[in-house]
Amino acid sequence: ADLIHNLHENVLAEDKDDDEQWFEGLESRFKNKSSYMRYSCESRIRSYMKEVSGFISNVHPTARDAYKGIIDLMSDKLKSVKYNGCYFDRREEEAARLCTSEGWFSCQGPFDREDCPCKHSINPYGNRESRILFSTWNLDHIIEKKRAVVPELAEAVKTRDGREVNWEYFYQLLFTVDNLKLVHIACHKKTNHNLSCDKTKIYRKRKQNHKIS
């Protein structure tokens, strides 16, 4: 079935003129496949940022200004890295992308496994159907965003008591592959992961005069 499916693929085509079918249903501003794939990754990361911002109503009133300050820092950092759109862009450096140079993505397996037991893979650059199907693949937070990371951030801001919240640690958990796994829908477990943030990284350590080698 995979072989028959792949016969209809035009994997190497990048520009709209070379594979018009692939672009059916997309806004006309997308002129090549990689720019759309970048955009689709950015959209996912932006939605995570929206959730972090939306949580502010649950933050203790005395800590809201500090929480908003951290949101601003995270937003600036995300803008500077273009919302990590590089993860889905096959033109990027190998270390920055989650796919091969041809655009093949492999499922990284459930949050509690090292790899995918079913060896799921997909190339959304191949044809329109694969592009649409890829939208069902999930960037899954290993330490869960809603259950663990965002509430922990809110708590850290509230109980900081003069300490500096290590916002970059939370940034990594929320928006980077340090804590994100690309998973096929069948490998996306919706159960409680029962994982929590590393308590030793929630606040910044005081700078020491000498480095320990």
C-alpha positions as a LaTeX table, in Angstrom:
\begin{tabular}{lrrr}
\hline
Residue & $x$ (\AA) & $y$ (\AA) & $z$ (\AA) \\
\hline
Ala1 & 0.00 & 0.00 & 0.00 \\
Asp2 & 2.87 & 2.37 & 0.81 \\
Leu3 & 4.45 & 1.66 & $-2.56$ \\
Ile4 & 1.25 & 2.39 & $-4.48$ \\
His5 & 0.72 & 5.52 & $-2.39$ \\
Asn6 & 4.25 & 6.72 & $-3.11$ \\
Leu7 & 3.83 & 6.30 & $-6.86$ \\
His8 & 1.69 & 9.44 & $-6.79$ \\
Glu9 & 4.32 & 11.42 & $-4.95$ \\
Asn10 & 6.39 & 14.27 & $-6.28$ \\
Val11 & 8.74 & 14.42 & $-3.31$ \\
Leu12 & 11.59 & 16.39 & $-4.83$ \\
Ala13 & 9.40 & 19.14 & $-6.27$ \\
Glu14 & 9.63 & 22.22 & $-4.07$ \\
Asp15 & 7.98 & 25.08 & $-5.94$ \\
Lys16 & 4.28 & 25.53 & $-6.59$ \\
Asp17 & 4.80 & 25.51 & $-10.37$ \\
Asp18 & 6.27 & 22.01 & $-10.16$ \\
Asp19 & 3.54 & 20.39 & $-8.02$ \\
Glu20 & 0.36 & 22.45 & $-8.09$ \\
Gln21 & $-1.79$ & 19.64 & $-6.68$ \\
Trp22 & 0.18 & 19.72 & $-3.41$ \\
Phe23 & $-0.89$ & 23.33 & $-2.82$ \\
Glu24 & $-4.63$ & 22.80 & $-3.36$ \\
Gly25 & $-6.58$ & 24.39 & $-0.52$ \\
Leu26 & $-3.66$ & 26.50 & 0.75 \\
Glu27 & $-3.40$ & 30.28 & 0.72 \\
Ser28 & $-1.83$ & 31.66 & $-2.44$ \\
Arg29 & 1.02 & 33.28 & $-0.48$ \\
Phe30 & 2.78 & 29.92 & $-0.15$ \\
Lys31 & 5.08 & 29.55 & $-3.16$ \\
Asn32 & 7.05 & 26.49 & $-2.05$ \\
Lys33 & 6.49 & 23.46 & 0.14 \\
Ser34 & 9.11 & 24.24 & 2.77 \\
Ser35 & 7.68 & 27.69 & 3.49 \\
Tyr36 & 4.26 & 26.14 & 4.16 \\
Met37 & 5.73 & 23.38 & 6.33 \\
Arg38 & 7.64 & 26.02 & 8.31 \\
Tyr39 & 4.41 & 27.95 & 8.78 \\
Ser40 & 2.55 & 24.84 & 9.99 \\
Cys41 & 5.22 & 24.21 & 12.64 \\
Glu42 & 5.23 & 27.87 & 13.70 \\
Ser43 & 1.43 & 27.69 & 14.10 \\
Arg44 & 1.73 & 24.80 & 16.55 \\
Ile45 & 4.37 & 26.61 & 18.62 \\
Arg46 & 2.31 & 29.83 & 18.57 \\
Ser47 & $-0.70$ & 27.89 & 19.90 \\
Tyr48 & 1.40 & 26.71 & 22.85 \\
Met49 & 2.38 & 30.30 & 23.56 \\
Lys50 & $-1.29$ & 31.27 & 23.46 \\
Glu51 & $-2.05$ & 28.67 & 26.13 \\
Val52 & 0.75 & 29.95 & 28.36 \\
Ser53 & $-0.58$ & 33.51 & 27.99 \\
Gly54 & $-4.16$ & 32.40 & 28.55 \\
Phe55 & $-3.22$ & 30.84 & 31.88 \\
Ile56 & $-2.55$ & 34.26 & 33.42 \\
Ser57 & $-6.09$ & 34.44 & 34.85 \\
Asn58 & $-5.18$ & 31.41 & 37.02 \\
Val59 & $-2.02$ & 33.05 & 38.35 \\
His60 & $-2.10$ & 34.54 & 41.84 \\
Pro61 & $-2.93$ & 38.29 & 41.50 \\
Thr62 & 0.30 & 39.33 & 43.24 \\
Ala63 & 2.35 & 37.31 & 40.73 \\
Arg64 & 0.62 & 38.30 & 37.49 \\
Asp65 & 3.00 & 41.12 & 36.55 \\
Ala66 & 6.00 & 38.83 & 37.00 \\
Tyr67 & 4.25 & 36.08 & 35.01 \\
Lys68 & 3.53 & 38.54 & 32.21 \\
Gly69 & 7.18 & 39.59 & 32.26 \\
Ile70 & 8.18 & 35.97 & 31.65 \\
Ile71 & 5.63 & 35.67 & 28.82 \\
Asp72 & 7.24 & 38.72 & 27.19 \\
Leu73 & 10.71 & 37.19 & 27.50 \\
Met74 & 9.50 & 33.92 & 25.98 \\
Ser75 & 7.73 & 35.76 & 23.15 \\
Asp76 & 10.87 & 37.72 & 22.28 \\
Lys77 & 12.93 & 34.54 & 22.26 \\
Leu78 & 10.37 & 32.74 & 20.06 \\
Lys79 & 10.34 & 35.64 & 17.60 \\
Ser80 & 14.14 & 35.58 & 17.42 \\
Val81 & 14.12 & 31.88 & 16.44 \\
Lys82 & 11.08 & 32.28 & 14.16 \\
Tyr83 & 8.90 & 30.06 & 16.37 \\
Asn84 & 11.13 & 27.04 & 15.71 \\
Gly85 & 9.59 & 26.59 & 12.27 \\
Cys86 & 12.90 & 24.97 & 11.33 \\
Tyr87 & 11.68 & 21.66 & 12.81 \\
Phe88 & 9.47 & 20.96 & 9.76 \\
Asp89 & 11.64 & 22.66 & 7.10 \\
Arg90 & 13.64 & 20.17 & 5.02 \\
Arg91 & 15.96 & 22.93 & 3.75 \\
Glu92 & 17.28 & 23.55 & 7.27 \\
Glu93 & 20.54 & 22.23 & 8.69 \\
Glu94 & 20.27 & 18.59 & 9.76 \\
Ala95 & 20.62 & 19.45 & 13.45 \\
Ala96 & 17.73 & 21.93 & 13.28 \\
Arg97 & 15.09 & 19.81 & 11.49 \\
Leu98 & 13.06 & 16.74 & 12.45 \\
Cys99 & 13.01 & 15.30 & 8.92 \\
Thr100 & 15.44 & 14.03 & 6.30 \\
Ser101 & 16.62 & 16.34 & 3.51 \\
Glu102 & 13.85 & 14.82 & 1.34 \\
Gly103 & 11.19 & 15.51 & 3.98 \\
Trp104 & 10.65 & 12.13 & 5.65 \\
Phe105 & 9.54 & 12.29 & 9.27 \\
Ser106 & 9.70 & 9.33 & 11.65 \\
Cys107 & 7.50 & 8.92 & 14.71 \\
Gln108 & 9.59 & 9.26 & 17.87 \\
Gly109 & 7.29 & 6.97 & 19.83 \\
Pro110 & 5.09 & 7.50 & 22.90 \\
Phe111 & 6.32 & 9.75 & 25.72 \\
Asp112 & 7.32 & 6.73 & 27.82 \\
Arg113 & 9.33 & 4.93 & 25.12 \\
Glu114 & 12.66 & 5.59 & 23.45 \\
Asp115 & 11.31 & 4.91 & 19.96 \\
Cys116 & 8.24 & 4.05 & 17.90 \\
Pro117 & 7.29 & 0.34 & 18.14 \\
Cys118 & 5.40 & 0.57 & 14.82 \\
Lys119 & 8.07 & 2.46 & 12.87 \\
His120 & 5.55 & 5.07 & 11.66 \\
Ser121 & 6.90 & 7.43 & 9.01 \\
Ile122 & 5.45 & 9.99 & 6.61 \\
Asn123 & 6.57 & 12.47 & 3.99 \\
Pro124 & 4.19 & 15.45 & 3.94 \\
Tyr125 & 6.25 & 16.92 & 1.10 \\
Gly126 & 5.24 & 14.02 & $-1.15$ \\
Asn127 & 1.61 & 14.74 & $-1.98$ \\
Arg128 & $-1.43$ & 16.63 & $-0.77$ \\
Glu129 & $-2.88$ & 13.64 & 1.09 \\
Ser130 & 0.32 & 13.15 & 3.08 \\
Arg131 & 0.46 & 16.87 & 3.85 \\
Ile132 & $-3.08$ & 16.76 & 5.25 \\
Leu133 & $-2.45$ & 13.51 & 7.14 \\
Phe134 & 0.67 & 14.98 & 8.74 \\
Ser135 & $-1.50$ & 17.54 & 10.51 \\
Thr136 & $-2.79$ & 14.67 & 12.69 \\
Trp137 & 0.73 & 13.95 & 13.92 \\
Asn138 & 1.35 & 15.57 & 17.27 \\
Leu139 & 4.20 & 17.49 & 18.84 \\
Asp140 & 3.69 & 15.90 & 22.23 \\
His141 & 5.07 & 17.37 & 25.45 \\
Ile142 & 6.85 & 14.63 & 27.44 \\
Ile143 & 6.43 & 16.62 & 30.66 \\
Glu144 & 2.90 & 17.78 & 29.99 \\
Lys145 & 2.22 & 21.40 & 29.16 \\
Lys146 & $-1.23$ & 21.75 & 30.75 \\
Arg147 & $-0.86$ & 19.37 & 33.67 \\
Ala148 & 2.70 & 20.13 & 34.71 \\
Val149 & 4.78 & 22.83 & 33.00 \\
Val150 & 2.43 & 25.82 & 32.94 \\
Pro151 & 1.02 & 25.30 & 36.48 \\
Glu152 & 4.58 & 24.82 & 37.76 \\
Leu153 & 5.65 & 28.07 & 36.12 \\
Ala154 & 2.73 & 29.93 & 37.73 \\
Glu155 & 3.60 & 28.42 & 41.11 \\
Ala156 & 7.28 & 29.29 & 40.71 \\
Val157 & 6.43 & 32.92 & 40.02 \\
Lys158 & 4.10 & 33.07 & 43.01 \\
Thr159 & 6.54 & 31.52 & 45.50 \\
Arg160 & 9.77 & 32.98 & 44.14 \\
Asp161 & 10.36 & 35.09 & 47.27 \\
Gly162 & 13.12 & 37.21 & 45.75 \\
Arg163 & 14.58 & 34.36 & 43.67 \\
Glu164 & 14.85 & 34.58 & 39.90 \\
Val165 & 12.64 & 32.17 & 37.97 \\
Asn166 & 14.65 & 30.24 & 35.41 \\
Trp167 & 12.28 & 31.08 & 32.56 \\
Glu168 & 14.61 & 29.59 & 29.95 \\
Tyr169 & 14.13 & 26.14 & 31.51 \\
Phe170 & 10.36 & 26.50 & 31.12 \\
Tyr171 & 10.86 & 27.85 & 27.59 \\
Gln172 & 12.77 & 24.69 & 26.66 \\
Leu173 & 10.04 & 22.46 & 28.11 \\
Leu174 & 7.27 & 24.32 & 26.30 \\
Phe175 & 8.70 & 25.09 & 22.88 \\
Thr176 & 11.73 & 22.94 & 22.03 \\
Val177 & 12.55 & 19.33 & 21.19 \\
Asp178 & 14.16 & 19.06 & 24.64 \\
Asn179 & 10.62 & 18.17 & 25.74 \\
Leu180 & 8.68 & 17.70 & 22.48 \\
Lys181 & 8.34 & 14.44 & 20.56 \\
Leu182 & 6.85 & 14.15 & 17.10 \\
Val183 & 4.35 & 11.29 & 17.29 \\
His184 & 1.89 & 9.51 & 15.03 \\
Ile185 & $-1.70$ & 9.74 & 16.30 \\
Ala186 & $-1.60$ & 6.08 & 17.40 \\
Cys187 & 1.47 & 6.76 & 19.55 \\
His188 & 0.02 & 9.88 & 21.16 \\
Lys189 & $-1.04$ & 8.68 & 24.63 \\
Lys190 & $-3.61$ & 10.99 & 26.20 \\
Thr191 & $-3.16$ & 9.50 & 29.67 \\
Asn192 & $-1.57$ & 11.39 & 32.53 \\
His193 & 2.21 & 11.24 & 32.00 \\
Asn194 & 2.83 & 11.66 & 35.74 \\
Leu195 & 6.03 & 13.58 & 35.06 \\
Ser196 & 7.00 & 16.84 & 36.74 \\
Cys197 & 9.51 & 19.62 & 36.26 \\
Asp198 & 13.01 & 19.32 & 37.67 \\
Lys199 & 12.82 & 21.20 & 40.98 \\
Thr200 & 16.54 & 22.02 & 40.81 \\
Lys201 & 16.06 & 24.00 & 37.57 \\
Ile202 & 13.02 & 26.11 & 38.48 \\
Tyr203 & 15.09 & 28.98 & 39.86 \\
Arg204 & 18.40 & 30.27 & 38.60 \\
Lys205 & 21.40 & 29.25 & 40.63 \\
Arg206 & 23.42 & 32.06 & 42.11 \\
Lys207 & 26.49 & 32.75 & 40.01 \\
Gln208 & 29.64 & 31.36 & 41.57 \\
Asn209 & 33.07 & 32.90 & 41.29 \\
His210 & 34.72 & 29.73 & 40.04 \\
Lys211 & 33.53 & 27.09 & 37.62 \\
Ile212 & 33.54 & 23.48 & 38.69 \\
Ser213 & 35.17 & 21.47 & 35.95 \\
\hline
\end{tabular}
